[in-house]
């Protein structure tokens, strides 16, 4: 009988490896080694192998990451300043991992968009969940649901793009710039909302 903790170790190792190296570069033997688990345990918990393990990672770490972002956004009372705070925190976190750990979904989404429909669908659904959740957050300050949704998408696009630039440059500044840009977008939307 496999120990349930083994499943958690496999999930944790897979999350780190897929996040850092992507789908193609992450082998199941490496996952087993990092999880300190017998290789056969992966197939015990994930009979569909690598694809099922990757889909599980997307569907579990994606929502968890979305909740973490909302926690950061809710940590500062002023919404524009909270955006600056959240992006600054993302930059500090990325730098603390030596630019290895960015968004858990972004690396996978770029790689599987045209090569694996199951994983593409999973990443698209996570991005949709993030958009809906962020749109509700922006909706606290912007009455127009379409504008709140647009801000939500802009935030996700800026975050993902800034992660890419920061990792390439090994510098958190693109994330800080993106945070300030999002704050300005929100301030402009709030001003338009008040003028209507």
Tab-separated table of N, CA and C in Angstrom, residues 9-15 17-18 26-37 39 42 50 53:
chain	number	residue	atom	x	y	z
A	9	UNK	N	4.426	14.197	-2.074
A	9	UNK	CA	5.816	14.451	-2.473
A	9	UNK	C	5.958	14.437	-3.988
A	10	UNK	N	5.264	13.526	-4.642
A	10	UNK	CA	5.304	13.469	-6.111
A	10	UNK	C	4.701	14.744	-6.690
A	11	UNK	N	3.558	15.145	-6.170
A	11	UNK	CA	2.922	16.386	-6.639
A	11	UNK	C	3.855	17.585	-6.452
A	12	UNK	N	4.466	17.674	-5.271
A	12	UNK	CA	5.349	18.803	-4.987
A	12	UNK	C	6.553	18.836	-5.908
A	13	UNK	N	7.175	17.689	-6.100
A	13	UNK	CA	8.341	17.618	-6.989
A	13	UNK	C	7.950	17.952	-8.420
A	14	UNK	N	6.823	17.413	-8.868
A	14	UNK	CA	6.367	17.684	-10.241
A	14	UNK	C	6.066	19.160	-10.435
A	15	UNK	N	5.460	19.779	-9.441
A	15	UNK	CA	5.138	21.204	-9.540
A	15	UNK	C	6.400	22.029	-9.727
A	17	UNK	N	9.405	21.000	-10.794
A	17	UNK	CA	10.113	20.673	-12.033
A	17	UNK	C	9.384	21.185	-13.274
A	18	UNK	N	8.066	20.999	-13.336
A	18	UNK	CA	7.320	21.516	-14.489
A	18	UNK	C	7.389	23.040	-14.527
A	26	UNK	N	10.962	17.730	-18.342
A	26	UNK	CA	10.746	17.092	-17.039
A	26	UNK	C	10.442	15.616	-17.246
A	27	UNK	N	11.360	14.783	-16.808
A	27	UNK	CA	11.166	13.341	-16.917
A	27	UNK	C	10.609	12.756	-15.636
A	28	UNK	N	9.869	11.657	-15.771
A	28	UNK	CA	9.266	11.029	-14.593
A	28	UNK	C	10.319	10.449	-13.646
A	29	UNK	N	11.438	9.990	-14.169
A	29	UNK	CA	12.494	9.483	-13.279
A	29	UNK	C	13.015	10.605	-12.388
A	30	UNK	N	13.148	11.794	-12.968
A	30	UNK	CA	13.602	12.945	-12.176
A	30	UNK	C	12.564	13.303	-11.117
A	31	UNK	N	11.280	13.233	-11.484
A	31	UNK	CA	10.218	13.505	-10.515
A	31	UNK	C	10.317	12.521	-9.352
A	32	UNK	N	10.467	11.235	-9.675
A	32	UNK	CA	10.567	10.210	-8.628
A	32	UNK	C	11.782	10.456	-7.730
A	33	UNK	N	12.906	10.810	-8.342
A	33	UNK	CA	14.121	11.077	-7.568
A	33	UNK	C	13.918	12.263	-6.639
A	34	UNK	N	13.389	13.359	-7.182
A	34	UNK	CA	13.171	14.570	-6.373
A	34	UNK	C	12.146	14.319	-5.257
A	35	UNK	N	11.163	13.456	-5.533
A	35	UNK	CA	10.126	13.149	-4.539
A	35	UNK	C	10.575	12.094	-3.539
A	36	UNK	N	11.753	11.509	-3.790
A	36	UNK	CA	12.237	10.394	-2.972
A	36	UNK	C	11.163	9.312	-2.884
A	37	UNK	N	10.670	8.950	-4.075
A	37	UNK	CA	9.596	7.958	-4.177
A	37	UNK	C	9.984	6.903	-5.205
A	39	UNK	N	9.792	4.810	-8.461
A	39	UNK	CA	9.297	5.203	-9.777
A	39	UNK	C	7.868	4.709	-10.013
A	42	UNK	N	4.581	6.755	-9.111
A	42	UNK	CA	3.975	7.760	-9.989
A	42	UNK	C	2.788	7.144	-10.715
A	50	UNK	N	2.852	10.863	-17.279
A	50	UNK	CA	3.335	12.246	-17.284
A	50	UNK	C	2.233	13.246	-17.606
A	53	UNK	N	-0.036	13.618	-14.595
A	53	UNK	CA	0.673	14.319	-13.535
A	53	UNK	C	0.761	15.816	-13.852
